[in-house]
């Protein structure tokens, strides 16, 4: 399993999310608290949008552990953004440690990351690929279940391009989830899936916490929202939470002891728009 953090809101330095907090994503790469194996050292990645909201996100990935990559520390210290996703990887057994397998992944102006496991992926990989359009298939560069799920998601985004973005993103996400779960039901019926995901276009984002196992075994996911995210000497917190929230952080584990962190309910979807929570929806799999 892996750990990730997503932010959208007022401009911040990336370091205030991934290097400065007491339990920053870099610290989670060394000592995760809410998974059995605390190390997430099989690479990392960032996807961020410029402050002027250029259409395509920038990507930075490496197979080195996040804690030892000096370039990551230097970039995080100076880059400001209004929307960023960061991911540290613990490779699933059998998947290569390679840059192409590091998250996030991007397509056009979308960025995507996943923490968890698509059940029975080796059994469903061929039929999954057979469903893909040529564009989605050619976009796959690595071997992970996550990137193959993203390929399904790309096809759904294409199919639903006639919808407004606030309908397209959650509809595409749910359609992709149902397609993949249907393949698992057909080719790997007894396998369980753990699906914590974030998809964004820089303005809107969809976050999912889902499992087909008992809810007790769902991967952890937390939400923090407020007016402004502040980091001072490793102490990070949201200012003035309330109705007019302007910033949202979604993270596998809380980044600090800020009391504003709340668990995302199991089998639910959160829709974020320009630093605000637009909607929260329960996911029904039946």
PDB file of N, CA and C in Angstrom, residues 4-63:
ATOM      1  N   UNK A   4      -0.760   9.054   0.294  1.00  0.00           N
ATOM      2  CA  UNK A   4      -0.835  10.220  -0.577  1.00  0.00           C
ATOM      3  C   UNK A   4      -1.461  11.409   0.125  1.00  0.00           C
ATOM      4  N   UNK A   5      -1.268  12.591  -0.476  1.00  0.00           N
ATOM      5  CA  UNK A   5      -1.842  13.839   0.003  1.00  0.00           C
ATOM      6  C   UNK A   5      -2.299  14.663  -1.191  1.00  0.00           C
ATOM      7  N   UNK A   6      -3.474  15.266  -1.068  1.00  0.00           N
ATOM      8  CA  UNK A   6      -4.011  16.161  -2.090  1.00  0.00           C
ATOM      9  C   UNK A   6      -4.372  17.490  -1.436  1.00  0.00           C
ATOM     10  N   UNK A   7      -4.068  18.589  -2.137  1.00  0.00           N
ATOM     11  CA  UNK A   7      -4.430  19.927  -1.648  1.00  0.00           C
ATOM     12  C   UNK A   7      -5.035  20.735  -2.777  1.00  0.00           C
ATOM     13  N   UNK A   8      -6.074  21.501  -2.429  1.00  0.00           N
ATOM     14  CA  UNK A   8      -6.591  22.514  -3.344  1.00  0.00           C
ATOM     15  C   UNK A   8      -7.057  23.707  -2.524  1.00  0.00           C
ATOM     16  N   UNK A   9      -6.679  24.904  -2.964  1.00  0.00           N
ATOM     17  CA  UNK A   9      -7.081  26.094  -2.237  1.00  0.00           C
ATOM     18  C   UNK A   9      -6.192  27.274  -2.564  1.00  0.00           C
ATOM     19  N   UNK A  10      -5.993  28.115  -1.573  1.00  0.00           N
ATOM     20  CA  UNK A  10      -5.150  29.281  -1.763  1.00  0.00           C
ATOM     21  C   UNK A  10      -3.707  28.839  -2.024  1.00  0.00           C
ATOM     22  N   UNK A  11      -2.931  29.653  -2.758  1.00  0.00           N
ATOM     23  CA  UNK A  11      -1.558  29.234  -3.089  1.00  0.00           C
ATOM     24  C   UNK A  11      -0.734  28.918  -1.849  1.00  0.00           C
ATOM     25  N   UNK A  12      -0.033  27.777  -1.888  1.00  0.00           N
ATOM     26  CA  UNK A  12       0.871  27.383  -0.811  1.00  0.00           C
ATOM     27  C   UNK A  12       2.141  26.820  -1.432  1.00  0.00           C
ATOM     28  N   UNK A  13       3.194  26.795  -0.636  1.00  0.00           N
ATOM     29  CA  UNK A  13       4.401  26.081  -1.050  1.00  0.00           C
ATOM     30  C   UNK A  13       4.170  24.581  -0.855  1.00  0.00           C
ATOM     31  N   UNK A  14       4.624  23.812  -1.810  1.00  0.00           N
ATOM     32  CA  UNK A  14       4.435  22.364  -1.730  1.00  0.00           C
ATOM     33  C   UNK A  14       5.065  21.800  -0.461  1.00  0.00           C
ATOM     34  N   UNK A  15       6.162  22.394  -0.015  1.00  0.00           N
ATOM     35  CA  UNK A  15       6.834  21.912   1.181  1.00  0.00           C
ATOM     36  C   UNK A  15       5.969  21.939   2.422  1.00  0.00           C
ATOM     37  N   UNK A  16       4.990  22.858   2.479  1.00  0.00           N
ATOM     38  CA  UNK A  16       4.125  22.927   3.655  1.00  0.00           C
ATOM     39  C   UNK A  16       3.212  21.703   3.768  1.00  0.00           C
ATOM     40  N   UNK A  17       3.161  20.903   2.711  1.00  0.00           N
ATOM     41  CA  UNK A  17       2.405  19.651   2.748  1.00  0.00           C
ATOM     42  C   UNK A  17       3.296  18.430   2.901  1.00  0.00           C
ATOM     43  N   UNK A  18       4.426  18.414   2.187  1.00  0.00           N
ATOM     44  CA  UNK A  18       5.159  17.151   2.089  1.00  0.00           C
ATOM     45  C   UNK A  18       6.482  17.117   2.842  1.00  0.00           C
ATOM     46  N   UNK A  19       6.984  18.248   3.308  1.00  0.00           N
ATOM     47  CA  UNK A  19       8.242  18.215   4.054  1.00  0.00           C
ATOM     48  C   UNK A  19       8.153  18.842   5.444  1.00  0.00           C
ATOM     49  N   UNK A  20       7.343  19.872   5.643  1.00  0.00           N
ATOM     50  CA  UNK A  20       7.368  20.633   6.892  1.00  0.00           C
ATOM     51  C   UNK A  20       6.522  20.084   8.035  1.00  0.00           C
ATOM     52  N   UNK A  21       5.322  19.545   7.798  1.00  0.00           N
ATOM     53  CA  UNK A  21       4.501  19.077   8.924  1.00  0.00           C
ATOM     54  C   UNK A  21       5.179  17.955   9.712  1.00  0.00           C
ATOM     55  N   UNK A  22       4.813  17.850  10.984  1.00  0.00           N
ATOM     56  CA  UNK A  22       5.381  16.822  11.854  1.00  0.00           C
ATOM     57  C   UNK A  22       5.178  15.424  11.277  1.00  0.00           C
ATOM     58  N   UNK A  23       4.032  15.215  10.648  1.00  0.00           N
ATOM     59  CA  UNK A  23       3.775  13.909  10.020  1.00  0.00           C
ATOM     60  C   UNK A  23       3.560  14.123   8.520  1.00  0.00           C
ATOM     61  N   UNK A  24       4.491  14.839   7.912  1.00  0.00           N
ATOM     62  CA  UNK A  24       4.421  15.138   6.485  1.00  0.00           C
ATOM     63  C   UNK A  24       4.439  13.865   5.655  1.00  0.00           C
ATOM     64  N   UNK A  25       4.167  14.010   4.363  1.00  0.00           N
ATOM     65  CA  UNK A  25       4.183  12.838   3.493  1.00  0.00           C
ATOM     66  C   UNK A  25       5.564  12.197   3.452  1.00  0.00           C
ATOM     67  N   UNK A  26       6.616  12.994   3.526  1.00  0.00           N
ATOM     68  CA  UNK A  26       7.969  12.421   3.573  1.00  0.00           C
ATOM     69  C   UNK A  26       8.157  11.603   4.842  1.00  0.00           C
ATOM     70  N   UNK A  27       7.650  12.095   5.956  1.00  0.00           N
ATOM     71  CA  UNK A  27       7.740  11.308   7.189  1.00  0.00           C
ATOM     72  C   UNK A  27       6.885  10.039   7.094  1.00  0.00           C
ATOM     73  N   UNK A  28       5.749  10.137   6.408  1.00  0.00           N
ATOM     74  CA  UNK A  28       4.929   8.940   6.203  1.00  0.00           C
ATOM     75  C   UNK A  28       5.642   7.921   5.324  1.00  0.00           C
ATOM     76  N   UNK A  29       6.512   8.389   4.424  1.00  0.00           N
ATOM     77  CA  UNK A  29       7.254   7.443   3.596  1.00  0.00           C
ATOM     78  C   UNK A  29       8.236   6.619   4.430  1.00  0.00           C
ATOM     79  N   UNK A  30       8.672   7.170   5.565  1.00  0.00           N
ATOM     80  CA  UNK A  30       9.581   6.451   6.463  1.00  0.00           C
ATOM     81  C   UNK A  30       8.850   5.712   7.570  1.00  0.00           C
ATOM     82  N   UNK A  31       7.756   6.322   8.087  1.00  0.00           N
ATOM     83  CA  UNK A  31       7.107   5.781   9.268  1.00  0.00           C
ATOM     84  C   UNK A  31       5.606   6.053   9.210  1.00  0.00           C
ATOM     85  N   UNK A  32       4.919   5.367   8.290  1.00  0.00           N
ATOM     86  CA  UNK A  32       3.462   5.468   8.233  1.00  0.00           C
ATOM     87  C   UNK A  32       2.871   4.883   9.514  1.00  0.00           C
ATOM     88  N   UNK A  33       1.825   5.492   9.996  1.00  0.00           N
ATOM     89  CA  UNK A  33       1.234   5.065  11.263  1.00  0.00           C
ATOM     90  C   UNK A  33       0.031   4.151  11.084  1.00  0.00           C
ATOM     91  N   UNK A  34      -0.624   4.212   9.918  1.00  0.00           N
ATOM     92  CA  UNK A  34      -1.897   3.520   9.772  1.00  0.00           C
ATOM     93  C   UNK A  34      -1.843   2.437   8.702  1.00  0.00           C
ATOM     94  N   UNK A  35      -0.720   1.757   8.615  1.00  0.00           N
ATOM     95  CA  UNK A  35      -0.605   0.555   7.793  1.00  0.00           C
ATOM     96  C   UNK A  35       0.409  -0.367   8.442  1.00  0.00           C
ATOM     97  N   UNK A  36       0.320  -1.661   8.180  1.00  0.00           N
ATOM     98  CA  UNK A  36       1.171  -2.632   8.857  1.00  0.00           C
ATOM     99  C   UNK A  36       2.638  -2.427   8.529  1.00  0.00           C
ATOM    100  N   UNK A  37       2.950  -2.160   7.254  1.00  0.00           N
ATOM    101  CA  UNK A  37       4.328  -1.911   6.847  1.00  0.00           C
ATOM    102  C   UNK A  37       4.543  -0.395   6.796  1.00  0.00           C
ATOM    103  N   UNK A  38       5.402   0.158   7.672  1.00  0.00           N
ATOM    104  CA  UNK A  38       5.527   1.613   7.764  1.00  0.00           C
ATOM    105  C   UNK A  38       6.314   2.265   6.638  1.00  0.00           C
ATOM    106  N   UNK A  39       7.118   1.484   5.883  1.00  0.00           N
ATOM    107  CA  UNK A  39       7.972   2.068   4.846  1.00  0.00           C
ATOM    108  C   UNK A  39       7.243   2.184   3.520  1.00  0.00           C
ATOM    109  N   UNK A  40       7.413   3.346   2.872  1.00  0.00           N
ATOM    110  CA  UNK A  40       6.898   3.582   1.527  1.00  0.00           C
ATOM    111  C   UNK A  40       8.056   4.166   0.710  1.00  0.00           C
ATOM    112  N   UNK A  41       9.026   3.319   0.400  1.00  0.00           N
ATOM    113  CA  UNK A  41      10.279   3.786  -0.179  1.00  0.00           C
ATOM    114  C   UNK A  41      10.518   3.406  -1.622  1.00  0.00           C
ATOM    115  N   UNK A  42       9.459   2.990  -2.338  1.00  0.00           N
ATOM    116  CA  UNK A  42       9.625   2.526  -3.717  1.00  0.00           C
ATOM    117  C   UNK A  42       9.322   3.617  -4.739  1.00  0.00           C
ATOM    118  N   UNK A  43       9.714   4.833  -4.409  1.00  0.00           N
ATOM    119  CA  UNK A  43       9.512   5.947  -5.321  1.00  0.00           C
ATOM    120  C   UNK A  43       8.438   6.900  -4.836  1.00  0.00           C
ATOM    121  N   UNK A  44       8.332   8.021  -5.539  1.00  0.00           N
ATOM    122  CA  UNK A  44       7.356   9.049  -5.188  1.00  0.00           C
ATOM    123  C   UNK A  44       7.014   9.840  -6.436  1.00  0.00           C
ATOM    124  N   UNK A  45       6.009  10.695  -6.303  1.00  0.00           N
ATOM    125  CA  UNK A  45       5.662  11.562  -7.417  1.00  0.00           C
ATOM    126  C   UNK A  45       4.843  12.752  -6.963  1.00  0.00           C
ATOM    127  N   UNK A  46       4.928  13.826  -7.747  1.00  0.00           N
ATOM    128  CA  UNK A  46       4.131  15.034  -7.560  1.00  0.00           C
ATOM    129  C   UNK A  46       3.444  15.384  -8.867  1.00  0.00           C
ATOM    130  N   UNK A  47       2.234  15.884  -8.776  1.00  0.00           N
ATOM    131  CA  UNK A  47       1.567  16.534  -9.907  1.00  0.00           C
ATOM    132  C   UNK A  47       0.998  17.836  -9.372  1.00  0.00           C
ATOM    133  N   UNK A  48       1.337  18.931 -10.036  1.00  0.00           N
ATOM    134  CA  UNK A  48       0.828  20.215  -9.553  1.00  0.00           C
ATOM    135  C   UNK A  48       0.480  21.123 -10.719  1.00  0.00           C
ATOM    136  N   UNK A  49      -0.422  22.056 -10.415  1.00  0.00           N
ATOM    137  CA  UNK A  49      -0.892  23.029 -11.389  1.00  0.00           C
ATOM    138  C   UNK A  49      -0.307  24.389 -11.021  1.00  0.00           C
ATOM    139  N   UNK A  50       0.090  25.142 -12.029  1.00  0.00           N
ATOM    140  CA  UNK A  50       0.659  26.453 -11.762  1.00  0.00           C
ATOM    141  C   UNK A  50      -0.410  27.379 -11.194  1.00  0.00           C
ATOM    142  N   UNK A  51       0.024  28.435 -10.532  1.00  0.00           N
ATOM    143  CA  UNK A  51      -0.910  29.354  -9.890  1.00  0.00           C
ATOM    144  C   UNK A  51      -1.837  30.029 -10.892  1.00  0.00           C
ATOM    145  N   UNK A  52      -1.382  30.177 -12.141  1.00  0.00           N
ATOM    146  CA  UNK A  52      -2.262  30.772 -13.153  1.00  0.00           C
ATOM    147  C   UNK A  52      -3.115  29.726 -13.859  1.00  0.00           C
ATOM    148  N   UNK A  53      -3.164  28.508 -13.275  1.00  0.00           N
ATOM    149  CA  UNK A  53      -4.060  27.441 -13.717  1.00  0.00           C
ATOM    150  C   UNK A  53      -3.835  27.055 -15.183  1.00  0.00           C
ATOM    151  N   UNK A  54      -2.554  26.884 -15.556  1.00  0.00           N
ATOM    152  CA  UNK A  54      -2.293  26.305 -16.868  1.00  0.00           C
ATOM    153  C   UNK A  54      -3.003  24.965 -16.975  1.00  0.00           C
ATOM    154  N   UNK A  55      -3.397  24.614 -18.167  1.00  0.00           N
ATOM    155  CA  UNK A  55      -4.291  23.476 -18.346  1.00  0.00           C
ATOM    156  C   UNK A  55      -3.651  22.162 -17.925  1.00  0.00           C
ATOM    157  N   UNK A  56      -2.393  21.919 -18.265  1.00  0.00           N
ATOM    158  CA  UNK A  56      -1.771  20.620 -18.020  1.00  0.00           C
ATOM    159  C   UNK A  56      -0.902  20.659 -16.766  1.00  0.00           C
ATOM    160  N   UNK A  57      -1.054  19.686 -15.863  1.00  0.00           N
ATOM    161  CA  UNK A  57      -0.236  19.691 -14.649  1.00  0.00           C
ATOM    162  C   UNK A  57       1.208  19.296 -14.955  1.00  0.00           C
ATOM    163  N   UNK A  58       2.119  19.756 -14.108  1.00  0.00           N
ATOM    164  CA  UNK A  58       3.509  19.324 -14.170  1.00  0.00           C
ATOM    165  C   UNK A  58       3.674  18.055 -13.349  1.00  0.00           C
ATOM    166  N   UNK A  59       4.592  17.188 -13.773  1.00  0.00           N
ATOM    167  CA  UNK A  59       4.878  15.944 -13.059  1.00  0.00           C
ATOM    168  C   UNK A  59       6.347  15.896 -12.669  1.00  0.00           C
ATOM    169  N   UNK A  60       6.610  15.377 -11.477  1.00  0.00           N
ATOM    170  CA  UNK A  60       7.979  15.069 -11.054  1.00  0.00           C
ATOM    171  C   UNK A  60       7.928  13.730 -10.339  1.00  0.00           C
ATOM    172  N   UNK A  61       8.681  12.740 -10.859  1.00  0.00           N
ATOM    173  CA  UNK A  61       8.690  11.395 -10.284  1.00  0.00           C
ATOM    174  C   UNK A  61      10.116  10.908 -10.132  1.00  0.00           C
ATOM    175  N   UNK A  62      10.299   9.992  -9.200  1.00  0.00           N
ATOM    176  CA  UNK A  62      11.600   9.358  -9.026  1.00  0.00           C
ATOM    177  C   UNK A  62      11.406   8.019  -8.342  1.00  0.00           C
ATOM    178  N   UNK A  63      12.318   7.075  -8.622  1.00  0.00           N
ATOM    179  CA  UNK A  63      12.263   5.777  -7.941  1.00  0.00           C
ATOM    180  C   UNK A  63      13.015   5.802  -6.614  1.00  0.00           C
TER     181      UNK A  63
END
